[in-house]
PDB file of C-alpha atoms in Angstrom:
ATOM      1  CA  MET Z   1      12.829 -20.628   4.041  1.00 47.00           C
ATOM      2  CA  PRO Z   2       9.857 -19.788   6.319  1.00 54.00           C
ATOM      3  CA  LEU Z   3       8.117 -22.777   7.879  1.00 51.00           C
ATOM      4  CA  PHE Z   4       4.813 -21.441   6.570  1.00 62.00           C
ATOM      5  CA  SER Z   5       4.153 -19.010   3.782  1.00 78.00           C
ATOM      6  CA  GLY Z   6       0.761 -18.501   2.196  1.00 91.00           C
ATOM      7  CA  ARG Z   7       0.469 -18.611  -1.557  1.00 95.00           C
ATOM      8  CA  CYS Z   8      -2.127 -17.367  -3.991  1.00 97.00           C
ATOM      9  CA  TYR Z   9      -3.186 -20.322  -6.119  1.00 96.00           C
ATOM     10  CA  SER Z  10      -5.782 -18.486  -8.186  1.00 97.00           C
ATOM     11  CA  LEU Z  11      -5.305 -18.831 -11.926  1.00 97.00           C
ATOM     12  CA  ALA Z  12      -7.528 -15.825 -12.633  1.00 97.00           C
ATOM     13  CA  ARG Z  13      -6.590 -13.902 -15.750  1.00 98.00           C
ATOM     14  CA  LEU Z  14      -6.424 -10.099 -15.748  1.00 98.00           C
ATOM     15  CA  ASP Z  15      -6.998  -9.501 -19.448  1.00 98.00           C
ATOM     16  CA  GLY Z  16      -8.579  -6.086 -19.947  1.00 98.00           C
ATOM     17  CA  ILE Z  17      -7.752  -5.094 -16.346  1.00 98.00           C
ATOM     18  CA  THR Z  18      -5.813  -1.929 -15.515  1.00 98.00           C
ATOM     19  CA  ALA Z  19      -3.747  -1.973 -12.326  1.00 98.00           C
ATOM     20  CA  VAL Z  20      -1.863   0.851 -10.614  1.00 99.00           C
ATOM     21  CA  ILE Z  21       0.986  -0.262  -8.337  1.00 98.00           C
ATOM     22  CA  THR Z  22       3.046   2.189  -6.300  1.00 98.00           C
ATOM     23  CA  GLY Z  23       6.725   1.549  -5.625  1.00 97.00           C
ATOM     24  CA  CYS Z  24       7.161  -1.440  -7.905  1.00 97.00           C
ATOM     25  CA  ASN Z  25      10.701  -1.031  -9.187  1.00 97.00           C
ATOM     26  CA  THR Z  26      11.929  -3.470  -6.525  1.00 96.00           C
ATOM     27  CA  GLY Z  27      10.828  -5.950  -3.847  1.00 96.00           C
ATOM     28  CA  ILE Z  28       7.294  -7.224  -3.490  1.00 97.00           C
ATOM     29  CA  GLY Z  29       5.931  -4.422  -5.658  1.00 98.00           C
ATOM     30  CA  LYS Z  30       8.039  -5.595  -8.579  1.00 98.00           C
ATOM     31  CA  GLU Z  31       6.944  -9.195  -8.013  1.00 97.00           C
ATOM     32  CA  THR Z  32       3.308  -8.048  -7.935  1.00 98.00           C
ATOM     33  CA  ALA Z  33       3.778  -6.186 -11.213  1.00 98.00           C
ATOM     34  CA  LEU Z  34       5.352  -9.289 -12.767  1.00 98.00           C
ATOM     35  CA  ASP Z  35       2.448 -11.459 -11.664  1.00 98.00           C
ATOM     36  CA  PHE Z  36      -0.194  -9.046 -12.980  1.00 98.00           C
ATOM     37  CA  TYR Z  37       1.711  -8.593 -16.255  1.00 98.00           C
ATOM     38  CA  LYS Z  38       1.858 -12.355 -16.811  1.00 98.00           C
ATOM     39  CA  ARG Z  39      -1.892 -12.548 -16.137  1.00 98.00           C
ATOM     40  CA  GLY Z  40      -2.525 -10.060 -18.953  1.00 98.00           C
ATOM     41  CA  ALA Z  41      -3.060  -6.813 -17.055  1.00 98.00           C
ATOM     42  CA  ARG Z  42      -2.127  -3.316 -18.123  1.00 98.00           C
ATOM     43  CA  VAL Z  43       0.162  -2.344 -15.234  1.00 98.00           C
ATOM     44  CA  LEU Z  44       0.962   1.255 -14.372  1.00 98.00           C
ATOM     45  CA  MET Z  45       4.231   1.268 -12.452  1.00 98.00           C
ATOM     46  CA  ALA Z  46       3.996   4.405 -10.293  1.00 98.00           C
ATOM     47  CA  CYS Z  47       7.542   5.073  -9.044  1.00 98.00           C
ATOM     48  CA  ARG Z  48       9.740   7.968  -7.935  1.00 97.00           C
ATOM     49  CA  ASP Z  49      12.909   6.992  -9.806  1.00 97.00           C
ATOM     50  CA  LEU Z  50      12.031   6.633 -13.481  1.00 98.00           C
ATOM     51  CA  THR Z  51      15.429   5.190 -14.388  1.00 98.00           C
ATOM     52  CA  LYS Z  52      15.050   2.368 -11.871  1.00 98.00           C
ATOM     53  CA  ALA Z  53      11.426   1.890 -12.871  1.00 98.00           C
ATOM     54  CA  ASN Z  54      12.268   1.504 -16.547  1.00 98.00           C
ATOM     55  CA  SER Z  55      15.039  -0.936 -15.645  1.00 98.00           C
ATOM     56  CA  ALA Z  56      12.521  -2.908 -13.572  1.00 98.00           C
ATOM     57  CA  LYS Z  57      10.131  -2.852 -16.513  1.00 98.00           C
ATOM     58  CA  GLU Z  58      12.789  -4.436 -18.721  1.00 97.00           C
ATOM     59  CA  ASP Z  59      13.509  -7.056 -16.040  1.00 97.00           C
ATOM     60  CA  ILE Z  60       9.823  -7.925 -15.763  1.00 97.00           C
ATOM     61  CA  VAL Z  61       9.508  -8.438 -19.508  1.00 96.00           C
ATOM     62  CA  LYS Z  62      12.586 -10.684 -19.478  1.00 95.00           C
ATOM     63  CA  SER Z  63      11.391 -12.574 -16.396  1.00 93.00           C
ATOM     64  CA  SER Z  64       8.074 -13.328 -18.048  1.00 92.00           C
ATOM     65  CA  GLY Z  65       9.873 -15.588 -20.502  1.00 86.00           C
ATOM     66  CA  ASN Z  66       7.922 -14.097 -23.410  1.00 79.00           C
ATOM     67  CA  ILE Z  67       4.949 -16.285 -22.598  1.00 90.00           C
ATOM     68  CA  ASP Z  68       1.740 -15.695 -24.495  1.00 93.00           C
ATOM     69  CA  GLY Z  69      -0.935 -13.507 -22.965  1.00 95.00           C
ATOM     70  CA  CYS Z  70       1.209 -10.931 -21.184  1.00 97.00           C
ATOM     71  CA  GLY Z  71      -0.186  -7.453 -20.715  1.00 97.00           C
ATOM     72  CA  ASP Z  72       1.365  -3.997 -20.870  1.00 97.00           C
ATOM     73  CA  LEU Z  73       3.727  -2.084 -18.585  1.00 98.00           C
ATOM     74  CA  VAL Z  74       3.619   1.692 -18.293  1.00 98.00           C
ATOM     75  CA  VAL Z  75       5.986   3.707 -16.094  1.00 98.00           C
ATOM     76  CA  VAL Z  76       4.430   6.700 -14.332  1.00 98.00           C
ATOM     77  CA  LYS Z  77       6.164   9.318 -12.176  1.00 98.00           C
ATOM     78  CA  LEU Z  78       5.068   9.328  -8.522  1.00 98.00           C
ATOM     79  CA  ASP Z  79       7.004  10.826  -5.616  1.00 98.00           C
ATOM     80  CA  LEU Z  80       5.180  10.006  -2.389  1.00 98.00           C
ATOM     81  CA  LEU Z  81       7.240  12.635  -0.548  1.00 98.00           C
ATOM     82  CA  SER Z  82       5.249  15.305  -2.381  1.00 98.00           C
ATOM     83  CA  LEU Z  83       1.472  15.749  -2.478  1.00 98.00           C
ATOM     84  CA  SER Z  84       1.974  17.884  -5.572  1.00 98.00           C
ATOM     85  CA  SER Z  85       3.529  14.867  -7.276  1.00 98.00           C
ATOM     86  CA  VAL Z  86       0.636  12.691  -6.099  1.00 98.00           C
ATOM     87  CA  ARG Z  87      -1.842  15.105  -7.678  1.00 98.00           C
ATOM     88  CA  GLU Z  88       0.154  15.257 -10.920  1.00 98.00           C
ATOM     89  CA  CYS Z  89       0.327  11.468 -11.061  1.00 98.00           C
ATOM     90  CA  ALA Z  90      -3.402  11.105 -10.446  1.00 98.00           C
ATOM     91  CA  LYS Z  91      -4.139  13.741 -13.075  1.00 98.00           C
ATOM     92  CA  TYR Z  92      -2.002  11.928 -15.633  1.00 98.00           C
ATOM     93  CA  ILE Z  93      -3.625   8.575 -14.891  1.00 98.00           C
ATOM     94  CA  LEU Z  94      -7.140  10.014 -15.068  1.00 97.00           C
ATOM     95  CA  ASN Z  95      -6.332  11.694 -18.382  1.00 98.00           C
ATOM     96  CA  THR Z  96      -4.894   8.542 -19.944  1.00 98.00           C
ATOM     97  CA  GLU Z  97      -6.685   5.584 -18.392  1.00 98.00           C
ATOM     98  CA  PRO Z  98     -10.421   5.066 -18.972  1.00 98.00           C
ATOM     99  CA  LYS Z  99     -10.563   2.545 -16.129  1.00 97.00           C
ATOM    100  CA  ILE Z 100      -8.710   1.506 -12.990  1.00 98.00           C
ATOM    101  CA  ASN Z 101      -9.640  -1.941 -11.703  1.00 98.00           C
ATOM    102  CA  LEU Z 102      -6.830  -2.447  -9.199  1.00 98.00           C
ATOM    103  CA  LEU Z 103      -4.997   0.039  -7.000  1.00 99.00           C
ATOM    104  CA  ILE Z 104      -2.114  -1.479  -5.036  1.00 98.00           C
ATOM    105  CA  ASN Z 105      -0.780   0.968  -2.433  1.00 98.00           C
ATOM    106  CA  ASN Z 106       2.503  -0.853  -1.974  1.00 98.00           C
ATOM    107  CA  ALA Z 107       5.333   1.698  -1.707  1.00 97.00           C
ATOM    108  CA  GLY Z 108       6.755   2.599   1.670  1.00 95.00           C
ATOM    109  CA  VAL Z 109       9.713   3.444   3.866  1.00 96.00           C
ATOM    110  CA  MET Z 110      10.695   1.621   7.019  1.00 95.00           C
ATOM    111  CA  MET Z 111      12.311   2.872  10.234  1.00 93.00           C
ATOM    112  CA  CYS Z 112      14.178   5.675   8.512  1.00 94.00           C
ATOM    113  CA  PRO Z 113      15.902   8.588  10.257  1.00 95.00           C
ATOM    114  CA  LYS Z 114      13.764  11.512  11.353  1.00 96.00           C
ATOM    115  CA  GLY Z 115      12.714  13.676   8.465  1.00 96.00           C
ATOM    116  CA  LYS Z 116       9.830  15.456   6.802  1.00 97.00           C
ATOM    117  CA  THR Z 117       8.123  15.280   3.445  1.00 98.00           C
ATOM    118  CA  GLU Z 118       7.842  18.256   1.123  1.00 98.00           C
ATOM    119  CA  ASP Z 119       4.563  19.124   2.845  1.00 98.00           C
ATOM    120  CA  GLY Z 120       5.989  18.966   6.370  1.00 98.00           C
ATOM    121  CA  PHE Z 121       4.677  15.540   7.379  1.00 98.00           C
ATOM    122  CA  GLU Z 122       6.685  13.028   9.419  1.00 98.00           C
ATOM    123  CA  ILE Z 123       8.335  11.101   6.629  1.00 98.00           C
ATOM    124  CA  GLN Z 124       6.976   7.608   7.364  1.00 98.00           C
ATOM    125  CA  LEU Z 125       3.393   8.744   7.956  1.00 98.00           C
ATOM    126  CA  GLY Z 126       3.556  11.009   4.924  1.00 98.00           C
ATOM    127  CA  THR Z 127       4.956   8.348   2.611  1.00 98.00           C
ATOM    128  CA  ASN Z 128       3.255   5.213   3.880  1.00 98.00           C
ATOM    129  CA  HIS Z 129      -0.181   6.682   4.550  1.00 98.00           C
ATOM    130  CA  LEU Z 130      -0.989  10.285   3.617  1.00 98.00           C
ATOM    131  CA  ALA Z 131       0.298  10.171   0.041  1.00 98.00           C
ATOM    132  CA  HIS Z 132      -1.539   6.907  -0.621  1.00 98.00           C
ATOM    133  CA  PHE Z 133      -4.634   8.288   1.112  1.00 98.00           C
ATOM    134  CA  LEU Z 134      -4.731  11.240  -1.286  1.00 98.00           C
ATOM    135  CA  LEU Z 135      -3.953   9.096  -4.330  1.00 98.00           C
ATOM    136  CA  THR Z 136      -6.812   6.755  -3.464  1.00 98.00           C
ATOM    137  CA  LEU Z 137      -9.325   9.573  -2.994  1.00 97.00           C
ATOM    138  CA  LEU Z 138      -8.328  11.173  -6.291  1.00 97.00           C
ATOM    139  CA  LEU Z 139      -8.568   7.920  -8.243  1.00 97.00           C
ATOM    140  CA  PHE Z 140     -11.648   6.545  -6.475  1.00 97.00           C
ATOM    141  CA  PRO Z 141     -14.316   7.918  -8.876  1.00 96.00           C
ATOM    142  CA  ARG Z 142     -12.572   6.178 -11.778  1.00 97.00           C
ATOM    143  CA  ILE Z 143     -12.149   3.025  -9.680  1.00 97.00           C
ATOM    144  CA  ALA Z 144     -15.845   3.054  -8.745  1.00 96.00           C
ATOM    145  CA  ASN Z 145     -16.738   3.307 -12.432  1.00 96.00           C
ATOM    146  CA  SER Z 146     -14.502   0.331 -13.267  1.00 97.00           C
ATOM    147  CA  LYS Z 147     -16.272  -2.306 -11.168  1.00 94.00           C
ATOM    148  CA  PRO Z 148     -15.446  -4.896 -10.115  1.00 97.00           C
ATOM    149  CA  ALA Z 149     -12.464  -3.184  -8.557  1.00 98.00           C
ATOM    150  CA  ARG Z 150     -10.162  -3.699  -5.577  1.00 98.00           C
ATOM    151  CA  ILE Z 151      -7.920  -1.443  -3.497  1.00 98.00           C
ATOM    152  CA  VAL Z 152      -5.096  -3.170  -1.627  1.00 98.00           C
ATOM    153  CA  ASN Z 153      -3.125  -1.424   1.132  1.00 98.00           C
ATOM    154  CA  VAL Z 154       0.160  -3.060   2.137  1.00 98.00           C
ATOM    155  CA  SER Z 155       0.502  -2.699   5.914  1.00 98.00           C
ATOM    156  CA  SER Z 156       2.564  -4.731   8.394  1.00 97.00           C
ATOM    157  CA  THR Z 157       2.241  -6.726  11.583  1.00 96.00           C
ATOM    158  CA  ALA Z 158       4.096  -3.739  13.089  1.00 96.00           C
ATOM    159  CA  HIS Z 159       0.686  -2.043  13.220  1.00 97.00           C
ATOM    160  CA  GLU Z 160       0.046  -4.101  16.354  1.00 97.00           C
ATOM    161  CA  ARG Z 161       2.592  -1.936  18.177  1.00 97.00           C
ATOM    162  CA  GLY Z 162       1.280   1.332  16.785  1.00 97.00           C
ATOM    163  CA  TYR Z 163      -0.986   4.025  18.143  1.00 95.00           C
ATOM    164  CA  ILE Z 164      -2.167   7.326  16.720  1.00 97.00           C
ATOM    165  CA  ASP Z 165      -0.961  10.257  18.800  1.00 96.00           C
ATOM    166  CA  PHE Z 166      -3.432  12.907  17.695  1.00 97.00           C
ATOM    167  CA  ASN Z 167      -1.617  15.527  19.756  1.00 96.00           C
ATOM    168  CA  ASP Z 168       1.771  14.939  18.123  1.00 97.00           C
ATOM    169  CA  ILE Z 169       1.268  12.936  14.970  1.00 97.00           C
ATOM    170  CA  HIS Z 170       4.481  14.210  13.344  1.00 98.00           C
ATOM    171  CA  PHE Z 171       6.788  13.623  16.350  1.00 97.00           C
ATOM    172  CA  GLU Z 172       7.388  17.341  16.819  1.00 97.00           C
ATOM    173  CA  GLN Z 173       7.195  17.208  20.614  1.00 96.00           C
ATOM    174  CA  ARG Z 174       7.961  13.621  21.646  1.00 95.00           C
ATOM    175  CA  ASN Z 175      11.264  11.898  21.053  1.00 97.00           C
ATOM    176  CA  TYR Z 176      11.428  10.435  17.582  1.00 97.00           C
ATOM    177  CA  SER Z 177      11.410   6.647  17.417  1.00 96.00           C
ATOM    178  CA  PRO Z 178      11.960   5.157  13.936  1.00 96.00           C
ATOM    179  CA  PHE Z 179      10.031   2.030  14.909  1.00 96.00           C
ATOM    180  CA  GLN Z 180       7.143   3.847  16.587  1.00 97.00           C
ATOM    181  CA  ALA Z 181       6.787   6.170  13.616  1.00 98.00           C
ATOM    182  CA  TYR Z 182       6.762   3.141  11.321  1.00 97.00           C
ATOM    183  CA  ALA Z 183       4.223   1.316  13.496  1.00 97.00           C
ATOM    184  CA  GLN Z 184       1.986   4.401  13.524  1.00 98.00           C
ATOM    185  CA  SER Z 185       2.097   4.590   9.718  1.00 98.00           C
ATOM    186  CA  LYS Z 186       1.265   0.888   9.360  1.00 98.00           C
ATOM    187  CA  LEU Z 187      -1.631   1.218  11.801  1.00 98.00           C
ATOM    188  CA  ALA Z 188      -2.761   4.117   9.641  1.00 98.00           C
ATOM    189  CA  ASN Z 189      -2.939   1.741   6.644  1.00 98.00           C
ATOM    190  CA  VAL Z 190      -5.309  -0.607   8.465  1.00 98.00           C
ATOM    191  CA  LEU Z 191      -7.467   2.210   9.884  1.00 98.00           C
ATOM    192  CA  PHE Z 192      -7.702   3.731   6.405  1.00 98.00           C
ATOM    193  CA  THR Z 193      -8.827   0.391   4.994  1.00 98.00           C
ATOM    194  CA  LYS Z 194     -11.484  -0.037   7.687  1.00 98.00           C
ATOM    195  CA  GLU Z 195     -12.915   3.447   7.279  1.00 98.00           C
ATOM    196  CA  LEU Z 196     -12.879   3.356   3.479  1.00 98.00           C
ATOM    197  CA  ALA Z 197     -14.753   0.040   3.507  1.00 98.00           C
ATOM    198  CA  LYS Z 198     -17.260   1.581   5.905  1.00 97.00           C
ATOM    199  CA  LYS Z 199     -17.829   4.594   3.656  1.00 96.00           C
ATOM    200  CA  ILE Z 200     -18.208   2.365   0.607  1.00 96.00           C
ATOM    201  CA  GLN Z 201     -20.852   0.321   2.419  1.00 95.00           C
ATOM    202  CA  GLU Z 202     -22.677   3.345   3.830  1.00 95.00           C
ATOM    203  CA  ASN Z 203     -22.964   4.819   0.342  1.00 94.00           C
ATOM    204  CA  ASN Z 204     -24.239   1.557  -1.157  1.00 94.00           C
ATOM    205  CA  ILE Z 205     -21.353   1.251  -3.595  1.00 95.00           C
ATOM    206  CA  ASP Z 206     -21.171  -2.335  -4.803  1.00 95.00           C
ATOM    207  CA  GLY Z 207     -18.250  -3.936  -6.560  1.00 96.00           C
ATOM    208  CA  VAL Z 208     -15.423  -1.994  -4.902  1.00 97.00           C
ATOM    209  CA  ASN Z 209     -13.544  -3.861  -2.184  1.00 98.00           C
ATOM    210  CA  VAL Z 210     -10.618  -2.761  -0.044  1.00 98.00           C
ATOM    211  CA  TYR Z 211      -8.049  -4.894   1.782  1.00 98.00           C
ATOM    212  CA  SER Z 212      -5.031  -4.448   4.058  1.00 98.00           C
ATOM    213  CA  LEU Z 213      -2.315  -7.010   4.694  1.00 98.00           C
ATOM    214  CA  HIS Z 214       0.944  -8.045   6.286  1.00 97.00           C
ATOM    215  CA  PRO Z 215       3.275  -9.387   3.564  1.00 95.00           C
ATOM    216  CA  GLY Z 216       5.627 -11.131   5.980  1.00 88.00           C
ATOM    217  CA  VAL Z 217       9.207 -10.577   7.054  1.00 82.00           C
ATOM    218  CA  ILE Z 218      11.009 -10.129   3.764  1.00 77.00           C
ATOM    219  CA  SER Z 219      14.597  -9.582   2.750  1.00 60.00           C
ATOM    220  CA  THR Z 220      14.277  -6.446   0.580  1.00 49.00           C
ATOM    221  CA  GLU Z 221      15.675  -2.932   0.254  1.00 48.00           C
ATOM    222  CA  LEU Z 222      12.926  -1.664   2.557  1.00 48.00           C
ATOM    223  CA  GLY Z 223      15.036  -2.380   5.635  1.00 46.00           C
ATOM    224  CA  ARG Z 224      18.092  -0.449   4.456  1.00 47.00           C
ATOM    225  CA  HIS Z 225      17.609   2.318   7.061  1.00 43.00           C
ATOM    226  CA  PHE Z 226      17.175  -0.268   9.803  1.00 48.00           C
ATOM    227  CA  ALA Z 227      20.472  -1.857   8.843  1.00 48.00           C
ATOM    228  CA  THR Z 228      22.234   1.510   9.010  1.00 50.00           C
ATOM    229  CA  SER Z 229      20.758   2.667  12.305  1.00 50.00           C
ATOM    230  CA  HIS Z 230      20.784  -0.717  14.091  1.00 52.00           C
ATOM    231  CA  PRO Z 231      23.985  -2.533  12.942  1.00 55.00           C
ATOM    232  CA  ILE Z 232      24.304  -4.576  16.144  1.00 49.00           C
ATOM    233  CA  ILE Z 233      20.749  -5.875  15.895  1.00 49.00           C
ATOM    234  CA  GLN Z 234      21.316  -6.624  12.214  1.00 53.00           C
ATOM    235  CA  LEU Z 235      24.375  -8.694  13.156  1.00 50.00           C
ATOM    236  CA  ILE Z 236      22.333 -10.640  15.703  1.00 46.00           C
ATOM    237  CA  LEU Z 237      19.545 -11.261  13.201  1.00 44.00           C
ATOM    238  CA  LYS Z 238      21.820 -12.221  10.313  1.00 49.00           C
ATOM    239  CA  PRO Z 239      21.589 -16.001  10.987  1.00 50.00           C
ATOM    240  CA  PHE Z 240      17.790 -15.727  10.793  1.00 46.00           C
ATOM    241  CA  ARG Z 241      17.747 -14.285   7.273  1.00 51.00           C
ATOM    242  CA  TRP Z 242      17.346 -17.824   6.025  1.00 48.00           C
ATOM    243  CA  PHE Z 243      13.861 -17.787   7.546  1.00 57.00           C
ATOM    244  CA  MET Z 244      12.831 -14.570   5.792  1.00 73.00           C
ATOM    245  CA  LYS Z 245      10.562 -14.620   2.788  1.00 85.00           C
ATOM    246  CA  THR Z 246      11.801 -13.873  -0.687  1.00 93.00           C
ATOM    247  CA  PRO Z 247      10.101 -10.940  -2.444  1.00 92.00           C
ATOM    248  CA  GLU Z 248       8.186 -13.442  -4.586  1.00 94.00           C
ATOM    249  CA  MET Z 249       6.813 -15.127  -1.468  1.00 94.00           C
ATOM    250  CA  GLY Z 250       6.138 -11.786   0.184  1.00 95.00           C
ATOM    251  CA  ALA Z 251       4.015 -10.641  -2.750  1.00 96.00           C
ATOM    252  CA  GLN Z 252       1.614 -13.576  -2.460  1.00 97.00           C
ATOM    253  CA  THR Z 253      -0.843 -11.995  -0.022  1.00 98.00           C
ATOM    254  CA  THR Z 254      -1.002  -8.803  -2.085  1.00 98.00           C
ATOM    255  CA  ILE Z 255      -1.722 -10.891  -5.180  1.00 98.00           C
ATOM    256  CA  TYR Z 256      -4.285 -12.949  -3.268  1.00 98.00           C
ATOM    257  CA  CYS Z 257      -6.210  -9.855  -2.169  1.00 98.00           C
ATOM    258  CA  ALA Z 258      -6.090  -8.475  -5.708  1.00 98.00           C
ATOM    259  CA  VAL Z 259      -7.140 -11.497  -7.755  1.00 98.00           C
ATOM    260  CA  ASP Z 260      -8.397 -14.438  -5.710  1.00 98.00           C
ATOM    261  CA  GLU Z 261     -12.030 -15.391  -6.149  1.00 97.00           C
ATOM    262  CA  LYS Z 262     -12.507 -16.439  -2.509  1.00 95.00           C
ATOM    263  CA  CYS Z 263     -12.092 -12.918  -1.139  1.00 96.00           C
ATOM    264  CA  ALA Z 264     -13.992 -11.177  -3.928  1.00 95.00           C
ATOM    265  CA  GLU Z 265     -16.852 -10.190  -1.626  1.00 92.00           C
ATOM    266  CA  GLU Z 266     -14.798  -9.493   1.511  1.00 97.00           C
ATOM    267  CA  ASN Z 267     -14.320  -5.865   2.441  1.00 97.00           C
ATOM    268  CA  GLY Z 268     -12.206  -4.004   4.984  1.00 98.00           C
ATOM    269  CA  LEU Z 269     -10.419  -7.084   6.330  1.00 98.00           C
ATOM    270  CA  TYR Z 270      -6.764  -7.635   7.216  1.00 98.00           C
ATOM    271  CA  TYR Z 271      -4.788 -10.549   5.751  1.00 98.00           C
ATOM    272  CA  LYS Z 272      -1.682 -12.532   6.533  1.00 97.00           C
ATOM    273  CA  ASP Z 273      -0.351 -15.438   4.485  1.00 96.00           C
ATOM    274  CA  CYS Z 274      -3.403 -15.285   2.201  1.00 97.00           C
ATOM    275  CA  VAL Z 275      -5.866 -15.675   5.083  1.00 97.00           C
ATOM    276  CA  ALA Z 276      -8.064 -13.053   6.736  1.00 97.00           C
ATOM    277  CA  VAL Z 277      -6.979 -12.619  10.364  1.00 97.00           C
ATOM    278  CA  GLU Z 278      -7.974 -10.243  13.123  1.00 97.00           C
ATOM    279  CA  ALA Z 279      -6.053  -6.994  13.189  1.00 97.00           C
ATOM    280  CA  ALA Z 280      -4.848  -5.392  16.413  1.00 97.00           C
ATOM    281  CA  LYS Z 281      -7.464  -4.027  18.803  1.00 96.00           C
ATOM    282  CA  GLU Z 282      -6.553  -0.420  18.053  1.00 96.00           C
ATOM    283  CA  ALA Z 283      -6.998  -1.076  14.342  1.00 97.00           C
ATOM    284  CA  LEU Z 284     -10.576  -2.185  15.005  1.00 96.00           C
ATOM    285  CA  ASN Z 285     -11.500   0.988  16.900  1.00 97.00           C
ATOM    286  CA  LEU Z 286     -14.116   2.588  14.643  1.00 95.00           C
ATOM    287  CA  GLU Z 287     -14.021   5.880  16.548  1.00 97.00           C
ATOM    288  CA  THR Z 288     -10.262   6.142  16.041  1.00 98.00           C
ATOM    289  CA  ALA Z 289     -10.632   5.198  12.372  1.00 98.00           C
ATOM    290  CA  GLU Z 290     -13.179   7.951  11.733  1.00 97.00           C
ATOM    291  CA  LYS Z 291     -11.231  10.557  13.691  1.00 98.00           C
ATOM    292  CA  PHE Z 292      -8.022   9.669  11.873  1.00 98.00           C
ATOM    293  CA  TRP Z 293      -9.774   9.767   8.501  1.00 98.00           C
ATOM    294  CA  ASN Z 294     -10.984  13.301   9.231  1.00 97.00           C
ATOM    295  CA  LEU Z 295      -7.486  14.352  10.248  1.00 98.00           C
ATOM    296  CA  SER Z 296      -6.009  12.781   7.103  1.00 98.00           C
ATOM    297  CA  GLU Z 297      -8.498  14.688   4.946  1.00 97.00           C
ATOM    298  CA  LYS Z 298      -7.462  17.930   6.608  1.00 97.00           C
ATOM    299  CA  LEU Z 299      -3.752  17.222   6.222  1.00 98.00           C
ATOM    300  CA  VAL Z 300      -3.967  16.474   2.488  1.00 98.00           C
ATOM    301  CA  GLY Z 301      -6.455  19.263   1.806  1.00 95.00           C
ATOM    302  CA  PHE Z 302      -9.323  17.054   0.679  1.00 88.00           C
ATOM    303  CA  VAL Z 303     -12.074  17.689   3.229  1.00 83.00           C
ATOM    304  CA  ASN Z 304     -15.570  16.152   3.341  1.00 82.00           C
ATOM    305  CA  TRP Z 305     -14.841  13.548   0.680  1.00 87.00           C
ATOM    306  CA  ASN Z 306     -17.864  11.453  -0.208  1.00 84.00           C
ATOM    307  CA  PRO Z 307     -17.365   8.312  -2.311  1.00 85.00           C
ATOM    308  CA  SER Z 308     -20.774   8.589  -3.945  1.00 75.00           C
ATOM    309  CA  THR Z 309     -20.294  12.179  -5.103  1.00 66.00           C
ATOM    310  CA  ALA Z 310     -16.521  12.537  -5.185  1.00 54.00           C
ATOM    311  CA  ASP Z 311     -15.013  14.529  -7.997  1.00 50.00           C
ATOM    312  CA  ASN Z 312     -11.384  14.618  -8.969  1.00 46.00           C
ATOM    313  CA  LYS Z 313     -10.122  17.547  -6.947  1.00 50.00           C
ATOM    314  CA  MET Z 314      -6.564  18.405  -7.853  1.00 49.00           C
TER     315      MET Z 314
END
């Protein structure tokens, strides 16, 4: 049990609220979906494996204990390794959901072997950032029309070790490092949050807030590649698993950013244990954030996006 773990104590209900959560068939995403469901939200579970997602849906219903006031759970297909799948998912959501109040960009991969997405992106950057970047831009007009609304990007303290190599963002020239690729993708999450908040403010859009966060060191399936590629380190760290957070504890900061009243007017900040803290210096570099945003637009084929005039380009 960690010596300190923040907890969201808000009792806010989410009746009438629609939430989209990526990668919520396991881990902190599943715990987030459970929490929202118990608060009365309509939860869209956007997952790659529909069999696992439907099993998770059944588990969530059972875990709720059939308490009064639960919401709805809807499983939606989303493969973050494919921008085509991201566009299809966004199209489906926009055709079926009149509002989107919460977007939780939760899904991710961690320190996996070198690989590429369907679109040729380094797999961790493509999954953890670029796919969520495109999904957010596509859904943003509906989000902006569903105010108050919040967008929550799950990052990691690993962003502190990251840097954006604009000359070799997909590790095509430099030696591939699973950790450095992961750190770059998590830095991307924070930079994305900063720049999106800036664009929202510059376009005088009220009622839409965006957050990034570190959920903590959690014992989940996310570290399965790390266990395979670093068995010796895993053996050394095994005694410390007792100090890792459970998925339920790890979901608390995500839930806090999504529902808590105290951060309702905060925008573009980075959180840890349900408290806003200062992100790494590189994550606060506004020039880097803007440059990386422009590159991300180019990579996903959504150039010159403007939040005040954005349409749903597919």
